[in-house]
XYZ file of N, CA and C in Angstrom:
867
model
N 0.755 -1.195 -0.025
C 0.064 -0.246 0.160
C 0.972 1.376 -0.120
N 0.377 1.778 -0.634
C 0.912 3.208 -0.698
C 1.437 4.202 0.129
N 1.892 4.471 1.538
C 1.775 4.940 2.444
C 2.833 6.394 2.395
N 3.240 7.197 3.808
C 4.092 8.103 3.848
C 5.650 7.869 3.824
N 5.671 6.745 4.090
C 6.678 6.313 3.920
C 7.497 6.318 2.734
N 6.507 5.954 1.639
C 6.462 5.722 0.024
C 7.193 7.237 -0.341
N 7.081 7.935 -0.281
C 7.296 9.731 0.251
C 8.942 9.811 0.046
N 9.551 9.994 -0.605
C 10.815 10.457 0.022
C 11.665 11.694 0.092
N 10.901 12.504 -0.886
C 11.045 13.970 -1.724
C 10.071 14.549 -1.990
N 10.697 15.952 -2.358
C 9.946 16.885 -2.895
C 9.389 16.341 -4.264
N 8.049 17.309 -4.789
C 7.460 16.633 -6.007
C 6.925 17.801 -7.097
N 6.606 17.277 -7.669
C 5.698 18.497 -8.931
C 4.220 18.398 -8.433
N 3.140 19.169 -8.656
C 1.953 18.599 -9.070
C 1.825 17.674 -9.724
N 1.988 17.293 -10.792
C 2.061 15.442 -11.508
C 2.271 14.729 -10.467
N 3.170 14.619 -9.719
C 3.755 13.698 -8.620
C 2.730 13.762 -7.282
N 2.379 14.876 -6.889
C 0.939 14.803 -6.006
C -0.336 14.065 -6.594
N -0.750 13.878 -8.231
C -2.162 13.615 -8.544
C -1.403 12.047 -8.615
N -0.021 11.397 -9.163
C 0.117 10.426 -8.791
C 0.467 9.581 -7.947
N 0.853 10.196 -6.279
C 1.191 10.127 -5.115
C -0.901 9.667 -4.874
N -1.363 10.348 -4.813
C -3.399 10.283 -4.874
C -3.828 8.721 -5.525
N -3.396 8.390 -6.833
C -3.492 8.203 -7.309
C -3.204 6.010 -6.817
N -1.996 6.554 -6.742
C -1.511 5.417 -5.874
C -1.882 4.874 -4.437
N -2.053 5.872 -3.770
C -2.695 5.466 -2.778
C -4.235 5.155 -2.627
N -4.832 5.332 -3.801
C -6.078 4.723 -4.448
C -7.387 5.760 -4.184
N -6.804 7.027 -4.315
C -7.810 8.247 -4.500
C -7.525 8.617 -5.840
N -8.272 7.599 -7.110
C -8.408 8.425 -9.001
C -9.142 9.740 -8.828
N -9.804 10.351 -8.288
C -10.381 11.409 -8.357
C -9.870 12.611 -7.905
N -8.638 12.823 -7.488
C -7.628 13.502 -7.642
C -7.154 14.186 -8.817
N -7.355 15.164 -9.034
C -6.700 15.852 -10.507
C -6.135 16.919 -10.174
N -5.406 17.426 -11.001
C -4.750 19.228 -10.867
C -5.254 19.964 -10.617
N -6.854 19.994 -11.067
C -7.291 21.134 -11.147
C -8.327 21.620 -9.628
N -8.082 20.112 -8.690
C -8.609 19.924 -7.492
C -7.386 20.213 -6.651
N -6.328 19.807 -6.793
C -4.927 20.397 -5.966
C -4.763 21.946 -5.922
N -5.413 22.937 -7.399
C -5.175 23.900 -7.445
C -6.406 24.600 -6.294
N -7.288 23.932 -6.341
C -8.096 24.462 -5.716
C -7.908 24.234 -3.674
N -7.246 23.098 -3.642
C -6.745 22.981 -2.485
C -5.718 23.488 -1.940
N -5.199 23.878 -3.094
C -4.258 25.278 -2.899
C -4.623 26.217 -2.335
N -5.366 27.050 -3.084
C -6.209 28.206 -2.838
C -7.032 27.931 -1.718
N -7.329 27.049 -0.796
C -8.486 26.856 0.434
C -7.510 26.821 1.596
N -5.964 26.680 1.131
C -4.946 26.706 2.442
C -4.993 25.105 2.868
N -5.995 24.275 2.340
C -5.382 22.712 2.749
C -3.494 22.102 2.285
N -3.680 22.776 0.931
C -1.894 22.615 0.806
C -1.492 24.039 0.727
N 0.339 23.631 1.006
C 0.768 25.169 0.521
C 1.289 25.302 -1.034
N 1.320 26.679 -1.360
C 2.066 27.125 -2.793
C 3.507 25.900 -2.742
N 3.391 25.823 -4.073
C 4.677 24.776 -4.202
C 5.870 26.197 -4.899
N 7.020 25.942 -4.336
C 8.422 26.293 -4.830
C 8.707 26.411 -5.906
N 8.443 27.764 -6.730
C 9.145 27.755 -7.715
C 10.773 27.709 -7.945
N 10.679 27.145 -9.175
C 12.305 26.864 -9.658
C 12.670 27.229 -10.685
N 13.486 27.575 -10.828
C 14.081 28.389 -12.294
C 15.305 27.577 -12.993
N 15.257 27.904 -14.300
C 16.806 27.241 -14.457
C 17.135 28.303 -15.530
N 17.965 28.186 -16.367
C 18.677 29.518 -17.381
C 17.651 29.377 -18.588
N 17.463 28.468 -18.991
C 16.361 28.606 -19.898
C 15.358 27.916 -19.613
N 13.930 29.077 -19.988
C 13.105 28.602 -19.434
C 12.415 28.650 -17.675
N 11.943 27.482 -16.842
C 11.518 26.961 -15.809
C 11.419 25.888 -15.209
N 11.352 24.688 -14.476
C 11.205 23.597 -14.057
C 9.739 24.014 -13.395
N 8.574 22.788 -13.415
C 7.449 23.214 -12.633
C 7.897 22.839 -11.274
N 7.210 24.049 -10.661
C 7.141 24.117 -9.439
C 6.916 23.136 -8.646
N 7.688 22.817 -7.160
C 7.954 21.743 -6.150
C 6.981 21.604 -4.915
N 6.019 21.184 -4.352
C 5.994 20.764 -2.705
C 6.831 20.039 -2.476
N 6.995 20.775 -0.968
C 7.945 19.728 -0.043
C 7.448 18.530 -0.079
N 8.472 17.726 0.359
C 7.826 16.246 1.196
C 6.740 15.809 2.085
N 6.723 17.111 3.133
C 5.963 16.960 3.275
C 4.577 17.214 3.248
N 4.066 18.116 2.652
C 2.898 18.376 1.678
C 2.667 17.705 0.728
N 3.543 16.231 0.564
C 2.982 15.053 -0.447
C 2.343 14.371 0.833
N 3.258 14.363 2.047
C 2.821 13.716 2.809
C 1.780 14.103 3.701
N 0.783 15.424 3.579
C -0.153 16.295 4.104
C -1.143 15.647 3.270
N -0.409 15.986 1.756
C -1.972 15.342 1.109
C -2.676 13.844 1.123
N -1.641 13.042 1.336
C -2.346 11.942 1.520
C -3.059 11.676 2.946
N -2.386 12.206 4.207
C -3.446 12.520 5.405
C -4.963 13.007 4.866
N -5.134 14.468 3.979
C -6.058 14.749 3.900
C -7.004 13.507 3.332
N -6.269 13.174 2.545
C -7.351 12.047 1.615
C -7.807 11.407 1.991
N -7.048 10.692 3.122
C -7.743 9.407 4.345
C -8.542 10.518 5.307
N -8.510 11.711 5.545
C -9.801 12.030 6.578
C -11.088 12.879 5.892
N -10.629 12.704 4.466
C -11.679 13.424 3.988
C -13.080 12.146 4.038
N -12.826 11.014 4.227
C -13.860 9.763 4.331
C -14.530 9.856 5.453
N -13.775 10.987 6.314
C -15.027 10.792 7.165
C -15.167 11.929 7.797
N -15.199 13.291 6.956
C -15.578 14.334 7.284
C -16.670 14.405 6.071
N -18.127 15.671 6.371
C -18.538 15.453 5.355
C -18.597 17.060 4.821
N -17.874 18.001 5.234
C -16.914 19.114 4.731
C -16.335 19.463 4.825
N -15.883 20.519 3.356
C -14.370 20.981 3.888
C -13.756 21.531 4.491
N -14.792 22.065 5.227
C -14.529 23.260 6.588
C -13.944 22.098 7.468
N -14.458 21.062 7.493
C -14.108 20.201 8.464
C -12.482 19.400 8.215
N -11.894 19.561 7.113
C -11.347 18.768 6.313
C -9.504 19.728 6.329
N -10.279 21.408 6.742
C -9.800 22.155 7.174
C -8.834 22.110 8.537
N -9.014 21.142 9.370
C -8.722 21.303 10.739
C -7.367 20.753 10.404
N -7.574 19.504 9.607
C -6.280 18.736 9.744
C -5.044 19.673 9.912
N -4.779 20.776 8.137
C -3.465 21.252 8.307
C -3.198 22.309 9.213
N -4.681 22.940 9.764
C -4.566 24.159 11.138
C -4.345 23.282 12.338
N -4.476 22.186 12.531
C -3.913 21.324 13.853
C -2.340 21.174 14.035
N -1.627 20.276 12.372
C -0.611 20.442 12.220
C 0.445 21.464 12.142
N -0.001 22.669 11.756
C 0.493 24.628 12.232
C 0.413 24.487 13.501
N -0.649 24.236 14.112
C -0.811 24.629 15.731
C 0.209 24.262 16.328
N 0.433 22.598 16.314
C 1.068 21.831 17.232
C 2.370 21.208 16.955
N 2.724 21.146 15.469
C 3.790 20.372 15.478
C 4.281 21.976 13.996
N 5.763 22.301 14.158
C 6.546 23.061 12.967
C 7.243 22.507 12.116
N 7.207 22.574 11.099
C 8.093 22.377 10.005
C 6.832 21.840 8.838
N 5.608 21.688 8.991
C 4.943 20.805 8.016
C 3.793 21.680 7.659
N 3.352 22.747 8.174
C 2.270 23.888 7.483
C 2.736 25.173 7.630
N 3.048 25.687 6.812
C 3.981 27.329 7.147
C 2.638 28.355 7.288
N 3.092 29.473 7.860
C 1.877 30.555 8.674
C 1.189 30.824 7.437
N 1.571 30.933 6.015
C 0.668 31.339 5.063
C -0.174 30.752 4.970
N 0.304 29.581 4.698
C -1.207 28.814 4.390
C -1.912 28.863 5.338
N -1.325 28.370 6.717
C -2.637 28.251 7.729
C -3.511 29.632 8.125
N -2.965 30.791 7.275
C -3.647 32.288 6.999
C -4.540 31.696 6.235
N -4.613 31.015 5.485
C -5.367 30.589 4.263
C -6.594 29.608 4.651
N -6.277 28.468 5.237
C -6.580 27.650 5.930
C -7.798 28.265 6.704
N -7.458 29.236 8.068
C -8.283 29.670 9.124
C -9.196 30.062 8.326
N -9.190 30.778 7.241
C -10.343 31.165 6.661
C -11.789 30.528 5.833
N -10.864 29.482 5.421
C -11.667 28.178 5.179
C -12.376 27.581 5.688
N -11.698 27.666 7.218
C -12.019 26.622 8.279
C -13.603 27.719 8.567
N -13.308 29.133 9.544
C -14.449 30.018 9.794
C -15.243 30.243 8.859
N -14.842 30.114 7.263
C -15.964 30.079 6.499
C -16.954 31.721 6.443
N -17.865 31.892 5.807
C -18.653 33.311 5.928
C -20.273 32.597 6.109
N -21.068 33.330 6.552
C -22.658 32.865 6.538
C -23.160 31.886 7.330
N -23.098 30.975 6.552
C -23.986 29.632 7.525
C -23.261 28.940 8.004
N -21.646 28.878 7.258
C -20.457 28.304 7.689
C -20.058 29.022 9.138
N -20.522 30.222 8.857
C -19.334 31.432 9.838
C -20.787 31.128 11.660
N -21.740 31.086 11.271
C -22.787 30.711 11.811
C -22.420 29.051 12.681
N -21.978 28.097 11.810
C -21.942 26.844 12.543
C -20.991 26.753 13.528
N -19.836 28.081 12.760
C -18.666 28.237 13.731
C -18.886 28.827 15.428
N -19.829 29.630 15.507
C -20.322 30.014 16.041
C -20.872 29.367 17.416
N -21.992 28.649 16.401
C -22.510 27.187 17.486
C -21.787 26.602 17.773
N -21.064 26.162 17.216
C -20.149 24.985 17.663
C -19.098 25.585 18.806
N -18.862 26.717 18.934
C -18.361 27.238 19.913
C -18.882 27.482 21.202
N -20.450 28.178 21.081
C -21.106 28.004 22.174
C -21.157 26.332 22.549
N -21.723 25.375 22.018
C -21.769 24.424 22.308
C -20.132 23.670 23.220
N -19.602 23.805 22.619
C -18.319 23.457 23.440
C -18.267 23.697 24.769
N -18.309 25.443 25.021
C -18.602 26.136 26.082
C -19.238 25.745 27.205
N -20.578 24.915 26.245
C -21.914 24.547 27.734
C -21.332 23.328 27.804
N -20.494 22.478 26.809
C -20.178 21.406 27.437
C -19.027 21.275 28.297
N -18.338 22.591 28.507
C -17.010 22.732 29.563
C -17.910 23.371 31.091
N -19.031 23.962 30.575
C -19.333 24.735 32.072
C -20.667 24.441 32.787
N -20.969 24.293 31.974
C -22.863 23.661 32.277
C -23.010 22.935 33.402
N -23.607 23.034 34.023
C -24.299 22.136 35.419
C -25.148 20.784 34.994
N -24.590 20.102 35.478
C -25.597 18.702 35.075
C -27.231 18.679 35.219
N -27.096 19.628 36.445
C -28.675 19.678 36.272
C -29.667 20.935 35.892
N -29.023 21.975 34.813
C -29.555 22.980 33.998
C -30.273 22.155 33.413
N -31.268 22.952 33.254
C -32.340 22.347 32.181
C -32.018 22.588 30.861
N -32.986 21.932 29.863
C -32.782 22.076 28.429
C -33.748 23.356 27.947
N -34.275 23.608 28.945
C -34.212 25.234 28.186
C -33.015 25.795 27.900
N -32.869 26.296 29.271
C -31.600 26.893 30.204
C -30.690 27.334 28.897
N -30.201 25.606 28.613
C -29.345 24.858 27.502
C -29.114 25.468 26.261
N -30.328 25.453 25.787
C -30.972 26.167 24.628
C -30.427 27.504 24.155
N -31.117 28.295 25.357
C -31.148 29.973 25.724
C -29.892 30.113 25.510
N -28.296 29.098 26.008
C -27.132 29.659 26.037
C -26.386 29.606 24.936
N -26.935 28.787 24.224
C -26.641 28.248 23.040
C -26.636 29.505 21.915
N -28.029 29.854 21.898
C -28.364 30.670 20.818
C -27.935 31.760 21.235
N -27.964 32.509 22.603
C -27.701 33.886 22.749
C -25.584 34.200 22.595
N -25.651 33.093 23.007
C -24.043 32.783 22.084
C -23.644 32.879 20.840
N -24.387 31.937 20.171
C -24.251 32.148 18.631
C -24.679 33.176 17.891
N -25.921 34.009 18.423
C -25.964 35.280 17.777
C -24.903 36.403 17.687
N -24.007 36.018 19.184
C -23.471 37.532 19.536
C -21.982 36.989 18.625
N -21.964 35.183 18.463
C -20.702 35.091 17.338
C -20.934 35.320 16.023
N -22.564 35.247 15.739
C -22.694 35.951 14.294
C -22.925 37.205 14.079
N -22.511 38.130 14.641
C -22.007 39.354 14.324
C -23.429 40.525 15.586
N -24.005 39.875 16.572
C -24.916 40.695 17.176
C -24.245 40.881 18.339
N -24.431 43.084 18.098
C -23.377 43.445 18.919
C -24.351 43.345 20.334
N -23.377 43.782 21.076
C -23.233 43.133 22.463
C -24.112 44.562 23.275
N -25.050 44.905 23.420
C -26.054 46.159 24.026
C -25.983 45.709 25.252
N -26.076 47.190 26.198
C -26.496 46.790 27.592
C -27.619 45.968 27.892
N -28.952 45.838 27.319
C -29.483 44.443 27.402
C -29.156 43.127 27.340
N -28.255 42.942 25.778
C -27.751 42.080 25.652
C -27.239 41.641 26.583
N -26.551 42.372 26.861
C -25.254 41.901 28.344
C -26.427 41.284 28.946
N -26.960 41.867 30.142
C -28.525 41.151 30.700
C -28.511 39.894 30.390
N -29.070 40.162 29.240
C -29.693 38.409 29.311
C -28.605 37.621 28.945
N -26.999 37.786 28.360
C -26.044 36.972 28.595
C -25.797 36.244 29.890
N -25.643 37.577 30.381
C -25.382 37.223 32.174
C -26.475 36.185 32.357
N -27.849 36.086 32.356
C -28.689 35.612 33.072
C -28.315 34.331 32.534
N -27.913 34.251 31.209
C -28.056 32.496 30.320
C -26.516 31.953 30.981
N -25.984 32.737 31.180
C -24.720 31.671 31.466
C -24.759 31.526 33.059
N -25.265 32.204 33.630
C -25.527 32.262 35.201
C -26.308 30.731 35.236
N -27.652 31.070 34.792
C -28.538 29.888 34.567
C -28.156 28.250 34.138
N -26.391 28.466 33.261
C -26.642 27.101 33.124
C -25.337 26.653 34.200
N -24.634 27.587 34.598
C -23.731 27.466 35.427
C -24.130 27.008 36.941
N -25.200 27.839 37.497
C -25.396 27.548 38.784
C -26.929 27.931 38.898
N -27.673 26.586 38.283
C -28.946 26.497 38.341
C -29.472 26.558 39.691
N -30.742 27.279 39.428
C -31.574 27.715 40.501
C -31.721 26.426 41.817
N -31.903 25.009 41.095
C -32.376 24.142 41.991
C -31.044 23.901 42.854
N -29.869 24.319 42.720
C -28.719 24.035 43.201
C -28.043 25.149 44.078
N -28.344 26.412 43.886
C -27.463 27.059 44.108
C -27.969 28.179 44.786
N -29.649 28.342 44.436
C -30.417 29.810 44.638
C -30.510 29.831 45.997
N -30.662 28.672 46.707
C -30.899 28.843 48.041
C -29.525 28.883 49.226
N -28.432 27.899 48.208
C -27.382 28.383 49.282
C -26.464 29.808 49.050
N -26.496 30.305 48.064
C -26.045 31.600 47.610
C -24.465 31.137 47.726
N -24.203 29.916 46.709
C -22.715 29.709 46.812
C -22.764 29.863 45.123
N -21.338 30.885 44.763
C -20.827 30.477 43.768
C -20.311 29.521 43.058
N -20.421 29.138 41.860
C -19.447 27.987 41.251
C -18.839 28.474 40.127
N -16.981 27.928 40.919
C -15.923 28.073 40.061
C -15.680 27.277 39.154
N -14.808 26.552 38.295
C -14.524 25.719 37.945
C -12.781 26.120 37.424
N -11.488 24.562 37.689
C -11.014 25.014 37.152
C -9.577 25.291 37.978
N -8.018 25.696 38.034
C -7.573 25.891 39.210
C -7.878 27.026 39.920
N -7.193 27.025 41.007
C -7.668 28.197 42.002
C -7.412 29.457 41.385
N -5.669 29.455 40.993
C -5.531 30.619 40.443
C -6.569 31.612 39.510
N -7.085 30.708 38.501
C -7.992 31.274 37.185
C -9.146 30.355 37.600
N -10.334 30.550 38.243
C -11.596 30.079 38.181
C -11.795 30.339 37.234
N -13.040 29.527 36.821
C -14.103 29.859 35.948
C -15.486 30.099 36.173
N -15.230 31.635 36.590
C -16.512 32.140 37.121
C -17.602 32.795 35.836
N -18.934 32.551 36.512
C -19.358 33.428 35.365
C -18.885 34.536 35.125
N -18.313 35.804 35.084
C -17.620 36.500 34.471
C -16.615 36.582 33.166
N -16.090 35.343 34.319
C -14.577 34.923 33.208
C -15.417 34.343 31.895
N -16.106 33.407 32.062
C -17.336 32.718 30.384
C -17.687 33.761 29.963
N -18.211 34.716 30.279
C -18.584 35.971 29.669
C -17.148 36.342 28.875
N -16.289 36.716 29.497
C -15.177 37.408 28.986
C -15.005 35.803 27.279
N -14.568 34.964 28.300
C -14.594 34.309 26.899
C -15.107 34.444 25.961
N -16.737 34.395 25.762
C -17.928 35.050 25.070
C -17.369 35.844 23.951
N -17.276 37.026 24.560
C -16.331 38.352 23.621
C -15.280 37.774 23.025
N -14.592 37.103 23.616
C -13.344 36.978 22.777
C -13.720 35.980 21.252
N -14.572 35.037 21.778
C -14.972 34.261 20.642
C -15.703 35.361 19.642
N -16.499 35.861 20.041
C -17.358 37.036 19.141
C -16.062 37.760 18.099
N -15.676 38.382 18.767
C -14.422 38.983 18.597
C -13.651 38.813 17.338
N -13.260 37.371 17.671
C -12.120 36.934 16.690
C -12.866 36.424 15.678
N -14.239 36.306 15.514
C -14.780 35.558 14.525
C -15.183 36.609 13.817
N -14.864 38.105 14.782
C -15.616 38.915 13.529
C -14.471 39.411 12.764
N -13.527 39.872 13.108
C -12.005 39.652 12.562
C -11.465 38.699 11.616
N -12.213 37.572 11.863
C -11.892 36.796 10.476
C -12.592 37.137 9.356
N -13.927 37.271 9.558
C -14.887 37.076 8.789
C -14.258 38.303 7.482
N -13.967 39.786 8.905
C -13.846 40.633 8.101
C -12.505 40.935 7.233
N -11.855 40.016 7.278
C -10.604 39.724 6.426
C -9.017 40.326 7.724
N -9.234 40.659 8.540
C -8.465 41.344 9.289
C -7.514 40.591 9.895
N -7.470 39.276 10.176
C -6.472 38.491 10.987
C -5.412 38.006 9.736
N -3.934 38.886 9.979
C -3.183 38.311 9.495
C -2.253 37.524 10.305
N -1.191 36.996 9.108
C 0.085 36.129 9.316
C 0.394 36.355 10.967
N 0.621 37.630 10.994
C 1.982 38.314 12.460
C 0.586 37.505 13.657
N -0.255 37.938 13.159
C -1.657 37.985 14.454
C -1.801 36.391 14.603
N -1.764 35.294 13.363
C -2.433 34.329 13.857
C -1.111 33.489 14.719
N 0.370 33.931 13.973
C 1.641 33.243 15.334
C 1.470 33.855 16.196
N 1.010 35.268 16.770
C 1.125 35.402 18.173
C 0.036 34.504 18.633
N -0.964 34.367 18.205
C -2.197 33.606 18.973
C -1.506 32.038 19.094
N -0.691 31.860 17.836
C -0.229 30.178 18.364
C 0.675 30.379 19.454
N 1.646 31.139 19.481
C 2.394 31.437 20.377
C 2.413 31.209 22.004
N 0.908 32.238 21.796
C 0.380 32.082 23.501
C -0.430 30.912 23.689
N -0.830 30.565 22.527
C -1.562 28.998 23.222
C -0.727 27.719 23.602
N 0.694 27.717 22.319
C 1.553 27.199 23.181
C 2.144 27.521 24.770
N 2.432 28.369 25.349
C 2.301 28.377 26.081
C 1.589 28.277 27.105
N 0.631 28.809 26.724
C -0.371 28.429 28.106
C -0.990 27.078 28.194
N -0.657 26.031 27.154
C -1.130 24.263 27.121
C 0.348 23.786 27.851
N 0.933 24.416 27.453
C 2.862 23.764 28.525
C 2.330 24.500 30.073
N 1.773 25.103 30.205
C 1.519 24.987 32.101
C 0.446 24.718 32.508
N -1.082 24.661 31.095
C -2.117 23.369 32.046
C -1.439 22.075 32.037
N -0.348 21.996 30.995
C -0.455 20.459 30.940
C 0.824 19.910 32.348
N 1.576 20.755 32.596
C 2.114 21.106 33.940
C 1.573 20.387 35.155
N 0.180 20.809 35.048
C -0.865 21.243 36.396
C -1.927 19.821 35.973
N -1.765 19.190 34.818
C -3.055 18.777 35.144
C -3.475 17.536 35.606
N -2.802 16.855 35.978
C -2.751 15.687 36.651
C -3.131 15.858 38.412
N -2.780 16.992 38.885
C -3.174 18.102 40.385
C -4.950 18.175 39.902
N -5.185 18.678 39.027
C -6.723 19.000 38.826
C -7.323 17.579 38.438
N -6.747 16.828 37.879
C -7.545 15.850 37.647
C -8.245 15.459 38.927
N -7.171 14.982 40.206
C -7.365 14.633 41.709
C -8.008 15.551 42.235
N -8.093 16.920 41.944
C -8.873 17.857 42.623
C -10.151 17.804 42.239
N -10.565 17.407 40.695
C -12.041 17.849 40.108
C -12.721 16.700 40.658
N -12.257 15.459 40.837
C -13.419 14.801 41.376
C -14.310 14.113 40.285
N -15.573 14.290 40.437
C -16.643 13.969 39.558
C -16.087 14.393 38.226
N -15.707 15.248 37.940
C -15.425 16.147 36.681
C -13.780 16.088 36.525
N -13.466 14.944 36.648
C -11.773 14.524 36.625
C -11.757 14.351 34.753
N -12.931 13.897 34.296
C -12.490 13.066 32.839
C -12.625 15.126 31.911
N -12.509 16.045 32.139
C -12.597 17.267 31.690
C -10.782 17.326 31.189
N -9.823 16.514 32.575
C -8.629 16.850 32.080
C -7.918 15.670 31.908
N -8.655 14.576 30.919
C -7.911 13.550 30.673
C -7.097 14.030 29.311
N -6.081 13.676 29.121
C -5.173 13.759 27.512
C -6.321 13.620 26.450
N -5.979 14.471 25.716
C -7.018 14.407 24.534
C -5.887 13.765 23.069
N -7.106 12.765 22.306
C -6.816 11.867 21.551
C -6.063 12.748 20.380
N -5.412 11.666 19.699
C -4.695 12.892 18.479
C -6.133 13.184 17.447
N -7.545 12.209 17.397
C -8.182 12.761 16.797
C -8.845 14.186 17.203
N -9.246 13.916 18.821
C -9.469 15.192 19.714
C -9.082 16.271 19.230
N -7.015 15.913 19.174
C -6.476 17.467 18.459
C -7.009 17.998 17.512
N -7.146 17.051 16.712
C -7.502 17.611 14.912
C -8.860 18.625 15.331
N -9.734 17.428 15.911
C -10.989 18.181 15.901
C -11.288 19.440 17.086
N -10.726 19.652 17.623
C -10.306 20.984 18.760
C -9.919 22.151 18.131
N -8.972 22.001 17.752
C -7.997 23.130 16.752
C -8.272 24.460 16.858
N -9.253 23.875 15.547
C -9.823 25.525 15.480
C -10.778 25.970 16.545
N -11.199 25.603 17.285
C -12.247 26.282 18.418
C -11.038 26.744 19.469
N -9.887 26.003 19.280
C -8.669 26.038 20.936
C -8.243 27.234 19.842
N -7.722 27.543 18.674
C -7.569 29.168 18.023
C -8.140 29.692 18.191
N -9.498 29.808 17.952
C -10.526 30.655 17.575
C -10.630 31.497 18.823
N -10.569 30.743 20.234
C -10.506 31.343 21.976
C -9.081 32.181 22.119
N -8.342 31.483 21.851
C -6.975 32.222 22.141
C -6.667 33.612 21.251
N -7.032 33.580 19.924
C -7.255 34.750 19.238
C -8.021 36.106 19.568
N -9.193 35.416 20.502
C -9.989 36.278 20.723
C -9.879 37.296 21.847
N -9.088 36.805 23.168
C -8.852 36.772 24.353
C -7.546 37.481 24.203
N -6.586 37.543 23.014
C -5.504 37.954 22.484
C -5.750 39.736 22.236
N -6.879 39.747 21.437
C -7.959 40.637 20.290
C -7.973 41.578 21.646
N -9.165 40.930 22.836
C -9.319 41.666 23.283
C -8.700 42.610 24.392
N -7.674 41.547 24.695
C -6.572 41.743 25.584
C -6.059 43.411 25.024
N -5.886 43.396 23.797
C -5.154 44.332 22.976
C -5.968 45.598 23.096
N -7.302 45.582 22.890
C -8.507 46.577 22.596
C -8.303 46.961 24.173
N -8.076 46.455 25.014
C -8.510 46.889 26.284
C -6.936 48.227 26.834
N -6.085 47.244 25.920
C -4.866 48.339 26.291
C -4.748 49.306 25.310
N -5.515 49.244 24.604
C -5.550 50.629 23.267
C -4.932 50.475 22.031
N -4.352 48.780 21.755
C -3.146 48.574 20.875
C -4.263 48.680 19.810
């Protein structure tokens, strides 16, 4: 079977198509390779020149291998936007495979516009609900939480009245009346130095909204993405050092701190980068940068 190990050097676009056919994907064509390059699924090839005329541009050995991975993952996803998380995750976690110029294009592909960007906003809301929602929160409150956050992520302005609704929606899923109303306790998740309180969650929601808006507006450049990646890697290193202790302290919530599988890292790359990018943008805005 044609695998990663079968590829030992750079190759032209014809080599990429031949790789795909040898691996059992006869529908891969030169035109589709160009389309995937435009979407950021693959990087642009390196131009080669000679004294007279020019040779065909070359794709690196890692890009040839990335193509095989994309073709394999394509069987598992329904939309191209989901496939975009493969190179995005590789750029986020590993050096040498995906350059930032490619990550910038594939980031726009993942976020998308219109219905797709609304789906991203909803995915972010559902993911946050899974993180902070109390098991006794009602289905009505959960539905409102997802709706309110999705609307904000899709461009709805956060007015004074809207912030009050957001506050109620977050509190109702984090601190349901059936559990917290009589006691007066306030729920906080995560490490003691940075507890996940209602206000913290609202800050996360505002960050998601800002990051989505800036991406849809086309104002997230390569330097901004590089900065977000650096922040994410640094914060993740700190979290990994604490994860064992946090899992021990969490009791019934210990599953929140288990090590993600490789598949989960691919599936969560976009959402993780969206949050970090948003938090960085909000921090810059509060400093007037």
